[in-house]
């Protein structure tokens, strides 16, 4: 595993809920309640027991100056410091938290392109970082969208989107506007660069709680039983079969970090007071069976349920083919390219010669153009008929 949790920002704990930044608007305020907040870090939005969005970026971070209403940009903030941030969402509120992490290997899904824009005029501001006037060439560019530069670097977030009249939610194809990227650019934007935008799914997973490992018994066949305790003031509901991560804390209280050393580990067994149970809801102390031997005292187990990806829409039912040798006048009229005069001609020819050997011969007989015959192939068929012997060999077209 390559993920390292570096900090946690909780909203609703800062002295000020928000601050106004010139040219940007209001930024929500939160308190660093674990580790450190590092500008540019990736982030997950935790709302209650759910991770509702992943791969956010801490693109802008400011703090209030001492004894002043002004703000200044900062690159990092320590434990219990108040910060004001831009991550590409406008709905951060009390009770929300940003889980900050680094991961140099696993990245977001960027398989579905949503839009592309050309950089026209890049610029830089000391307080808000990089921004650029862009021209959307195709699709749409949305506020908060994931985007990447054709010249490389980590994926970024659209932290702000502006038009002549002010902030925008989206910029459609053919339009010109200003996109704010902040300090998340590994490669500074240049005129002529292409920014490609991608959609970001909401609701990543449900968190069922955490428990700290106090003791480990190796069962000798690649699995262990661990005595664990739910931290004071928190709740957890582990269930047999639920997936867990193993987080290994490193650092001190003022710079605490955790490395994810294992994931996708199903809970094999649970016991409370020596009695096997299916769930630990309401219990703070219990034992957990896991299929790993790399587990130590003070490791943290995190139980989670991944979101089920949306199902693909069911395939369209197959179109019933129209038999040109047996169909009614109304059915023939439903075929592409068959005008009333062509339908009348088809009925007359069918009556006179008994039918048509194939769809191509039918199209030629009633005067369809080659491209119209191509469109007809997926909609029609020619049922078998007994044609009079003409001595002429019928060739496929």
Short mmCIF file of C-alpha atoms in Angstrom, two decimals:
data_model
loop_
_atom_site.label_atom_id
_atom_site.label_comp_id
_atom_site.label_asym_id
_atom_site.label_seq_id
_atom_site.Cartn_x
_atom_site.Cartn_y
_atom_site.Cartn_z
CA UNK A 1 0.00 0.00 0.00
CA UNK A 2 1.17 3.53 -0.72
CA UNK A 3 -1.39 5.69 1.06
CA UNK A 4 -0.32 7.82 4.02
CA UNK A 5 -2.90 9.77 6.03
CA UNK A 6 -1.23 13.08 6.91
CA UNK A 7 -3.95 15.13 8.60
CA UNK A 8 -7.60 15.86 9.30
CA UNK A 9 -9.45 19.18 9.00
CA UNK A 10 -12.77 19.34 10.85
CA UNK A 11 -15.30 22.06 10.04
CA UNK A 12 -17.31 23.68 12.80
CA UNK A 13 -14.37 23.79 15.25
CA UNK A 14 -12.61 26.92 13.98
CA UNK A 15 -13.11 30.30 15.64
CA UNK A 16 -14.41 31.70 12.33
CA UNK A 17 -16.67 29.67 10.03
CA UNK A 18 -15.47 31.42 6.89
CA UNK A 19 -13.38 34.25 5.52
CA UNK A 20 -13.74 36.36 2.37
CA UNK A 21 -10.84 36.30 -0.09
CA UNK A 22 -10.73 39.08 -2.71
CA UNK A 23 -11.49 37.75 -6.18
CA UNK A 24 -12.50 34.34 -4.85
CA UNK A 25 -15.31 34.84 -2.36
CA UNK A 26 -15.94 32.96 0.88
CA UNK A 27 -13.69 30.12 1.98
CA UNK A 28 -14.91 27.74 4.72
CA UNK A 29 -12.87 27.52 7.91
CA UNK A 30 -11.85 24.39 9.79
CA UNK A 31 -9.44 23.23 12.47
CA UNK A 32 -6.56 20.81 11.98
CA UNK A 33 -7.60 18.13 14.50
CA UNK A 34 -4.97 15.52 13.59
CA UNK A 35 -1.54 15.64 11.97
CA UNK A 36 -0.84 18.58 9.68
CA UNK A 37 -2.64 20.23 6.76
CA UNK A 38 -0.30 20.39 3.76
CA UNK A 39 -1.25 22.50 0.78
CA UNK A 40 -1.61 20.37 -2.36
CA UNK A 41 -2.50 17.19 -0.45
CA UNK A 42 -5.25 14.95 -1.73
CA UNK A 43 -8.40 14.86 0.37
CA UNK A 44 -11.57 12.88 1.00
CA UNK A 45 -14.75 14.56 2.18
CA UNK A 46 -16.11 12.70 5.20
CA UNK A 47 -19.71 13.48 6.09
CA UNK A 48 -20.96 11.52 9.08
CA UNK A 49 -20.08 7.86 8.51
CA UNK A 50 -19.70 8.27 4.75
CA UNK A 51 -16.92 9.28 2.41
CA UNK A 52 -18.95 11.23 -0.12
CA UNK A 53 -16.12 12.26 -2.45
CA UNK A 54 -12.49 11.35 -3.00
CA UNK A 55 -9.55 12.85 -4.90
CA UNK A 56 -10.20 16.41 -3.83
CA UNK A 57 -7.11 18.63 -3.69
CA UNK A 58 -6.19 21.15 -0.99
CA UNK A 59 -5.50 23.71 -3.70
CA UNK A 60 -5.70 26.93 -1.66
CA UNK A 61 -5.08 27.33 2.08
CA UNK A 62 -4.97 30.64 3.96
CA UNK A 63 -4.87 31.75 7.58
CA UNK A 64 -5.85 34.95 9.29
CA UNK A 65 -2.98 37.26 10.15
CA UNK A 66 -2.46 37.93 13.85
CA UNK A 67 -4.53 40.87 15.10
CA UNK A 68 -5.84 41.54 11.58
CA UNK A 69 -8.82 40.72 9.39
CA UNK A 70 -6.51 40.06 6.44
CA UNK A 71 -5.47 36.59 5.33
CA UNK A 72 -2.19 35.17 4.06
CA UNK A 73 -1.40 32.00 2.09
CA UNK A 74 0.27 29.14 3.97
CA UNK A 75 1.86 25.92 2.74
CA UNK A 76 1.09 23.91 5.89
CA UNK A 77 -0.67 24.26 9.22
CA UNK A 78 -0.09 22.29 12.38
CA UNK A 79 -2.23 20.62 15.01
CA UNK A 80 -5.17 22.74 16.30
CA UNK A 81 -4.53 25.56 13.80
CA UNK A 82 -7.48 27.21 12.01
CA UNK A 83 -7.33 27.24 8.21
CA UNK A 84 -9.55 28.35 5.34
CA UNK A 85 -9.43 26.15 2.26
CA UNK A 86 -10.58 25.68 -1.34
CA UNK A 87 -10.96 22.10 -2.57
CA UNK A 88 -13.53 22.37 -5.36
CA UNK A 89 -16.74 22.19 -3.29
CA UNK A 90 -19.00 24.95 -2.00
CA UNK A 91 -21.00 22.85 0.48
CA UNK A 92 -18.45 22.27 3.27
CA UNK A 93 -20.22 22.82 6.58
CA UNK A 94 -20.21 22.07 10.29
CA UNK A 95 -19.63 18.38 10.97
CA UNK A 96 -17.79 17.76 7.70
CA UNK A 97 -14.15 16.71 7.67
CA UNK A 98 -11.38 16.55 5.10
CA UNK A 99 -9.19 13.47 5.41
CA UNK A 100 -5.83 14.49 3.96
CA UNK A 101 -3.52 11.91 2.42
CA UNK A 102 -0.77 11.27 -0.09
CA UNK A 103 -0.65 8.41 -2.57
CA UNK A 104 1.90 8.38 -5.37
CA UNK A 105 0.59 5.19 -6.99
CA UNK A 106 -3.20 4.93 -6.90
CA UNK A 107 -5.03 7.70 -8.74
CA UNK A 108 -8.61 8.61 -9.67
CA UNK A 109 -10.57 7.01 -12.49
CA UNK A 110 -9.96 9.22 -15.52
CA UNK A 111 -11.34 6.94 -18.21
CA UNK A 112 -14.38 9.06 -19.13
CA UNK A 113 -13.63 12.48 -20.57
CA UNK A 114 -16.23 15.19 -19.91
CA UNK A 115 -14.66 18.19 -21.64
CA UNK A 116 -11.49 19.81 -22.93
CA UNK A 117 -10.35 23.42 -22.81
CA UNK A 118 -7.39 25.32 -24.27
CA UNK A 119 -5.42 27.70 -22.07
CA UNK A 120 -5.46 31.17 -23.62
CA UNK A 121 -3.80 33.36 -20.99
CA UNK A 122 -2.31 31.94 -17.76
CA UNK A 123 -1.62 34.12 -14.71
CA UNK A 124 -0.50 33.86 -11.09
CA UNK A 125 -1.60 35.61 -7.89
CA UNK A 126 0.37 35.29 -4.62
CA UNK A 127 -2.81 34.70 -2.59
CA UNK A 128 -4.80 32.37 -4.86
CA UNK A 129 -2.13 30.81 -7.07
CA UNK A 130 -2.52 29.90 -10.74
CA UNK A 131 -5.53 30.82 -12.82
CA UNK A 132 -6.04 30.91 -16.56
CA UNK A 133 -8.40 32.19 -19.19
CA UNK A 134 -9.57 29.15 -21.15
CA UNK A 135 -11.62 28.36 -24.23
CA UNK A 136 -13.74 25.22 -23.97
CA UNK A 137 -13.21 23.25 -27.18
CA UNK A 138 -15.55 20.33 -26.51
CA UNK A 139 -17.92 19.05 -23.86
CA UNK A 140 -18.27 21.10 -20.70
CA UNK A 141 -15.97 22.36 -17.94
CA UNK A 142 -17.61 22.27 -14.50
CA UNK A 143 -16.76 23.81 -11.14
CA UNK A 144 -15.13 21.13 -8.96
CA UNK A 145 -14.32 18.84 -11.89
CA UNK A 146 -11.23 16.68 -11.96
CA UNK A 147 -8.85 17.89 -14.64
CA UNK A 148 -5.42 17.07 -15.98
CA UNK A 149 -2.85 18.93 -18.03
CA UNK A 150 -1.59 17.48 -21.30
CA UNK A 151 1.95 18.27 -20.05
CA UNK A 152 1.63 15.98 -17.02
CA UNK A 153 1.43 16.39 -13.26
CA UNK A 154 -1.08 15.06 -10.74
CA UNK A 155 -4.82 15.44 -11.41
CA UNK A 156 -6.22 18.75 -10.17
CA UNK A 157 -9.58 20.20 -9.20
CA UNK A 158 -11.32 23.21 -10.74
CA UNK A 159 -11.34 25.40 -7.61
CA UNK A 160 -13.23 28.24 -9.26
CA UNK A 161 -14.90 29.03 -12.57
CA UNK A 162 -15.69 32.60 -13.57
CA UNK A 163 -17.34 34.45 -16.43
CA UNK A 164 -17.83 38.17 -17.09
CA UNK A 165 -20.78 38.29 -14.67
CA UNK A 166 -19.11 36.35 -11.82
CA UNK A 167 -18.84 32.74 -10.59
CA UNK A 168 -20.14 29.94 -12.83
CA UNK A 169 -21.15 26.34 -12.22
CA UNK A 170 -20.15 25.24 -15.70
CA UNK A 171 -18.69 26.54 -18.95
CA UNK A 172 -20.11 24.92 -22.12
CA UNK A 173 -18.35 24.23 -25.40
CA UNK A 174 -17.37 27.34 -27.36
CA UNK A 175 -17.36 29.63 -24.31
CA UNK A 176 -14.44 31.52 -22.75
CA UNK A 177 -13.98 31.89 -19.00
CA UNK A 178 -11.42 31.85 -16.19
CA UNK A 179 -10.51 28.69 -14.31
CA UNK A 180 -8.84 28.81 -10.87
CA UNK A 181 -6.30 26.07 -10.14
CA UNK A 182 -4.57 27.52 -7.07
CA UNK A 183 -1.35 25.91 -5.83
CA UNK A 184 -2.06 22.34 -6.98
CA UNK A 185 -0.24 22.66 -10.33
CA UNK A 186 2.82 20.42 -10.54
CA UNK A 187 3.29 21.85 -14.05
CA UNK A 188 2.40 25.58 -14.29
CA UNK A 189 -0.13 26.22 -17.10
CA UNK A 190 1.13 27.80 -20.32
CA UNK A 191 -0.73 29.31 -23.28
CA UNK A 192 -1.75 26.54 -25.65
CA UNK A 193 -1.96 23.85 -22.95
CA UNK A 194 -5.00 21.59 -22.97
CA UNK A 195 -6.93 20.89 -19.77
CA UNK A 196 -9.04 17.73 -19.92
CA UNK A 197 -11.97 17.44 -17.50
CA UNK A 198 -13.40 14.24 -16.01
CA UNK A 199 -16.48 13.52 -13.87
CA UNK A 200 -16.03 12.53 -10.23
CA UNK A 201 -18.43 10.03 -8.61
CA UNK A 202 -19.97 10.92 -5.26
CA UNK A 203 -20.32 8.48 -2.34
CA UNK A 204 -17.19 6.38 -2.17
CA UNK A 205 -17.76 4.23 0.91
CA UNK A 206 -19.37 3.89 4.31
CA UNK A 207 -17.16 3.85 7.38
CA UNK A 208 -18.33 1.49 10.12
CA UNK A 209 -15.79 2.68 12.69
CA UNK A 210 -12.26 2.14 13.97
CA UNK A 211 -10.68 0.08 16.73
CA UNK A 212 -7.16 0.13 18.21
CA UNK A 213 -5.21 -3.13 18.47
CA UNK A 214 -4.01 -3.94 22.02
CA UNK A 215 -2.77 -7.51 21.56
CA UNK A 216 -2.25 -10.05 18.78
CA UNK A 217 -2.31 -13.87 18.82
CA UNK A 218 -0.83 -15.59 15.75
CA UNK A 219 -2.91 -18.65 14.84
CA UNK A 220 -0.07 -20.08 12.73
CA UNK A 221 -1.82 -20.46 9.37
CA UNK A 222 -1.67 -16.91 7.98
CA UNK A 223 -4.28 -15.43 10.30
CA UNK A 224 -4.42 -13.73 13.69
CA UNK A 225 -6.86 -12.90 16.43
CA UNK A 226 -6.52 -9.36 17.78
CA UNK A 227 -7.86 -7.86 20.99
CA UNK A 228 -9.14 -4.38 20.07
CA UNK A 229 -10.84 -1.40 21.68
CA UNK A 230 -12.97 1.33 20.17
CA UNK A 231 -11.52 4.77 21.11
CA UNK A 232 -13.34 6.72 23.81
CA UNK A 233 -16.10 8.94 22.44
CA UNK A 234 -16.41 7.03 19.16
CA UNK A 235 -18.72 4.29 17.95
CA UNK A 236 -18.03 1.30 15.76
CA UNK A 237 -20.01 -1.65 14.44
CA UNK A 238 -17.76 -4.39 13.09
CA UNK A 239 -19.55 -7.27 11.35
CA UNK A 240 -18.28 -10.66 10.22
CA UNK A 241 -17.37 -10.32 6.55
CA UNK A 242 -16.97 -6.54 6.55
CA UNK A 243 -13.78 -5.22 4.92
CA UNK A 244 -11.06 -3.61 7.01
CA UNK A 245 -7.91 -1.57 6.51
CA UNK A 246 -4.87 -1.71 8.75
CA UNK A 247 -3.45 1.72 9.55
CA UNK A 248 -0.05 1.98 11.25
CA UNK A 249 0.45 5.27 13.13
CA UNK A 250 3.80 7.05 12.84
CA UNK A 251 5.02 10.36 14.22
CA UNK A 252 3.95 12.31 17.29
CA UNK A 253 0.68 13.87 18.38
CA UNK A 254 1.61 17.15 16.70
CA UNK A 255 2.64 15.47 13.45
CA UNK A 256 0.71 12.21 13.53
CA UNK A 257 0.44 10.23 10.31
CA UNK A 258 -0.80 6.76 9.47
CA UNK A 259 0.31 4.44 6.70
CA UNK A 260 -2.26 2.09 5.19
CA UNK A 261 -0.36 -1.21 5.17
CA UNK A 262 -3.26 -3.49 4.17
CA UNK A 263 -6.80 -3.20 2.83
CA UNK A 264 -9.64 -5.42 1.61
CA UNK A 265 -9.19 -7.70 4.66
CA UNK A 266 -12.50 -9.37 5.54
CA UNK A 267 -13.34 -9.90 9.21
CA UNK A 268 -13.17 -13.66 9.67
CA UNK A 269 -14.54 -13.84 13.20
CA UNK A 270 -15.70 -11.69 16.13
CA UNK A 271 -15.98 -12.50 19.81
CA UNK A 272 -17.15 -10.60 22.87
CA UNK A 273 -16.38 -11.90 26.36
CA UNK A 274 -15.24 -15.16 24.77
CA UNK A 275 -18.52 -15.70 22.92
CA UNK A 276 -18.62 -15.63 19.12
CA UNK A 277 -20.86 -12.89 17.71
CA UNK A 278 -21.83 -11.66 14.25
CA UNK A 279 -21.60 -7.96 15.07
CA UNK A 280 -20.05 -5.79 17.78
CA UNK A 281 -22.57 -2.94 17.77
CA UNK A 282 -22.53 -1.28 21.20
CA UNK A 283 -19.31 -2.96 22.36
CA UNK A 284 -16.02 -1.17 22.94
CA UNK A 285 -13.81 -4.22 23.62
CA UNK A 286 -13.83 -7.38 21.51
CA UNK A 287 -11.59 -9.69 19.46
CA UNK A 288 -11.27 -9.79 15.68
CA UNK A 289 -10.01 -12.57 13.41
CA UNK A 290 -8.17 -11.42 10.27
CA UNK A 291 -6.35 -13.17 7.43
CA UNK A 292 -2.99 -11.46 7.90
CA UNK A 293 0.09 -11.87 10.04
CA UNK A 294 1.30 -8.27 9.70
CA UNK A 295 -0.58 -6.79 12.63
CA UNK A 296 0.97 -5.03 15.61
CA UNK A 297 -0.02 -3.44 18.87
CA UNK A 298 -1.36 0.12 18.37
CA UNK A 299 -2.33 -0.53 14.75
CA UNK A 300 -5.80 0.80 13.89
CA UNK A 301 -8.46 -1.29 12.16
CA UNK A 302 -10.86 0.67 9.97
CA UNK A 303 -14.06 -1.10 8.90
CA UNK A 304 -15.68 0.06 5.67
CA UNK A 305 -18.21 -0.86 3.00
CA UNK A 306 -17.34 0.28 -0.54
CA UNK A 307 -20.06 1.94 -2.54
CA UNK A 308 -21.65 -0.27 -5.16
CA UNK A 309 -20.90 1.22 -8.58
CA UNK A 310 -24.00 2.20 -10.55
CA UNK A 311 -25.28 -0.54 -12.78
CA UNK A 312 -24.94 -0.06 -16.50
CA UNK A 313 -28.28 0.58 -18.20
CA UNK A 314 -29.84 -2.61 -19.56
CA UNK A 315 -29.22 -3.18 -23.26
CA UNK A 316 -31.95 -2.00 -25.55
CA UNK A 317 -34.28 -4.80 -26.63
CA UNK A 318 -33.51 -6.09 -30.12
CA UNK A 319 -35.52 -4.47 -32.89
CA UNK A 320 -37.97 -6.87 -34.50
CA UNK A 321 -37.07 -7.25 -38.17
CA UNK A 322 -39.75 -6.51 -40.76
CA UNK A 323 -40.19 -9.33 -43.31
CA UNK A 324 -40.50 -7.53 -46.65
CA UNK A 325 -42.06 -10.67 -48.16
CA UNK A 326 -44.91 -10.84 -45.62
CA UNK A 327 -45.25 -7.46 -43.86
CA UNK A 328 -48.38 -5.33 -44.02
CA UNK A 329 -48.51 -1.94 -45.67
CA UNK A 330 -48.18 -0.22 -42.26
CA UNK A 331 -45.12 -2.30 -41.30
CA UNK A 332 -43.39 -1.54 -44.59
CA UNK A 333 -44.12 2.17 -44.10
CA UNK A 334 -42.23 2.05 -40.75
CA UNK A 335 -38.96 1.17 -42.51
CA UNK A 336 -36.43 3.97 -43.15
CA UNK A 337 -36.64 5.45 -46.65
CA UNK A 338 -39.96 3.88 -47.57
CA UNK A 339 -42.21 6.67 -48.79
CA UNK A 340 -45.88 5.96 -49.62
CA UNK A 341 -45.01 5.61 -53.32
CA UNK A 342 -42.21 3.13 -52.53
CA UNK A 343 -44.50 1.11 -50.25
CA UNK A 344 -47.08 0.92 -53.05
CA UNK A 345 -44.36 -0.18 -55.48
CA UNK A 346 -43.14 -2.87 -53.05
CA UNK A 347 -46.62 -4.31 -52.61
CA UNK A 348 -47.20 -4.37 -56.37
CA UNK A 349 -43.83 -6.05 -57.10
CA UNK A 350 -44.33 -8.58 -54.31
CA UNK A 351 -47.76 -9.51 -55.67
CA UNK A 352 -46.47 -9.81 -59.23
CA UNK A 353 -43.25 -11.81 -58.60
CA UNK A 354 -44.06 -13.56 -55.34
CA UNK A 355 -41.43 -11.80 -53.19
CA UNK A 356 -37.76 -10.78 -53.03
CA UNK A 357 -34.70 -13.00 -52.56
CA UNK A 358 -33.04 -10.64 -50.03
CA UNK A 359 -33.19 -7.14 -48.54
CA UNK A 360 -30.71 -5.73 -51.06
CA UNK A 361 -32.78 -6.94 -54.03
CA UNK A 362 -35.89 -5.45 -52.38
CA UNK A 363 -34.15 -2.07 -52.02
CA UNK A 364 -32.92 -2.03 -55.60
CA UNK A 365 -36.35 -3.03 -56.91
CA UNK A 366 -38.17 -0.12 -55.23
CA UNK A 367 -35.51 2.47 -56.08
CA UNK A 368 -33.60 2.93 -52.81
CA UNK A 369 -30.17 4.54 -52.94
CA UNK A 370 -27.13 2.52 -51.69
CA UNK A 371 -26.95 4.40 -48.37
CA UNK A 372 -30.67 3.81 -47.83
CA UNK A 373 -30.18 0.08 -48.42
CA UNK A 374 -27.41 0.06 -45.77
CA UNK A 375 -29.82 1.62 -43.22
CA UNK A 376 -32.43 -0.97 -44.14
CA UNK A 377 -30.20 -3.98 -43.37
CA UNK A 378 -30.60 -3.70 -39.60
CA UNK A 379 -34.37 -3.25 -39.76
CA UNK A 380 -35.61 -5.71 -42.37
CA UNK A 381 -35.29 -9.29 -43.53
CA UNK A 382 -36.57 -11.28 -46.50
CA UNK A 383 -38.41 -14.46 -45.65
CA UNK A 384 -37.94 -17.50 -47.84
CA UNK A 385 -40.20 -17.61 -50.90
CA UNK A 386 -40.42 -19.76 -53.98
CA UNK A 387 -39.39 -17.61 -56.92
CA UNK A 388 -40.08 -18.58 -60.54
CA UNK A 389 -37.05 -20.00 -62.39
CA UNK A 390 -35.67 -17.33 -64.74
CA UNK A 391 -32.40 -18.95 -65.74
CA UNK A 392 -30.58 -15.89 -64.33
CA UNK A 393 -28.30 -16.46 -61.35
CA UNK A 394 -29.02 -14.12 -58.37
CA UNK A 395 -25.81 -12.65 -56.95
CA UNK A 396 -25.44 -11.01 -53.56
CA UNK A 397 -24.96 -7.25 -53.69
#
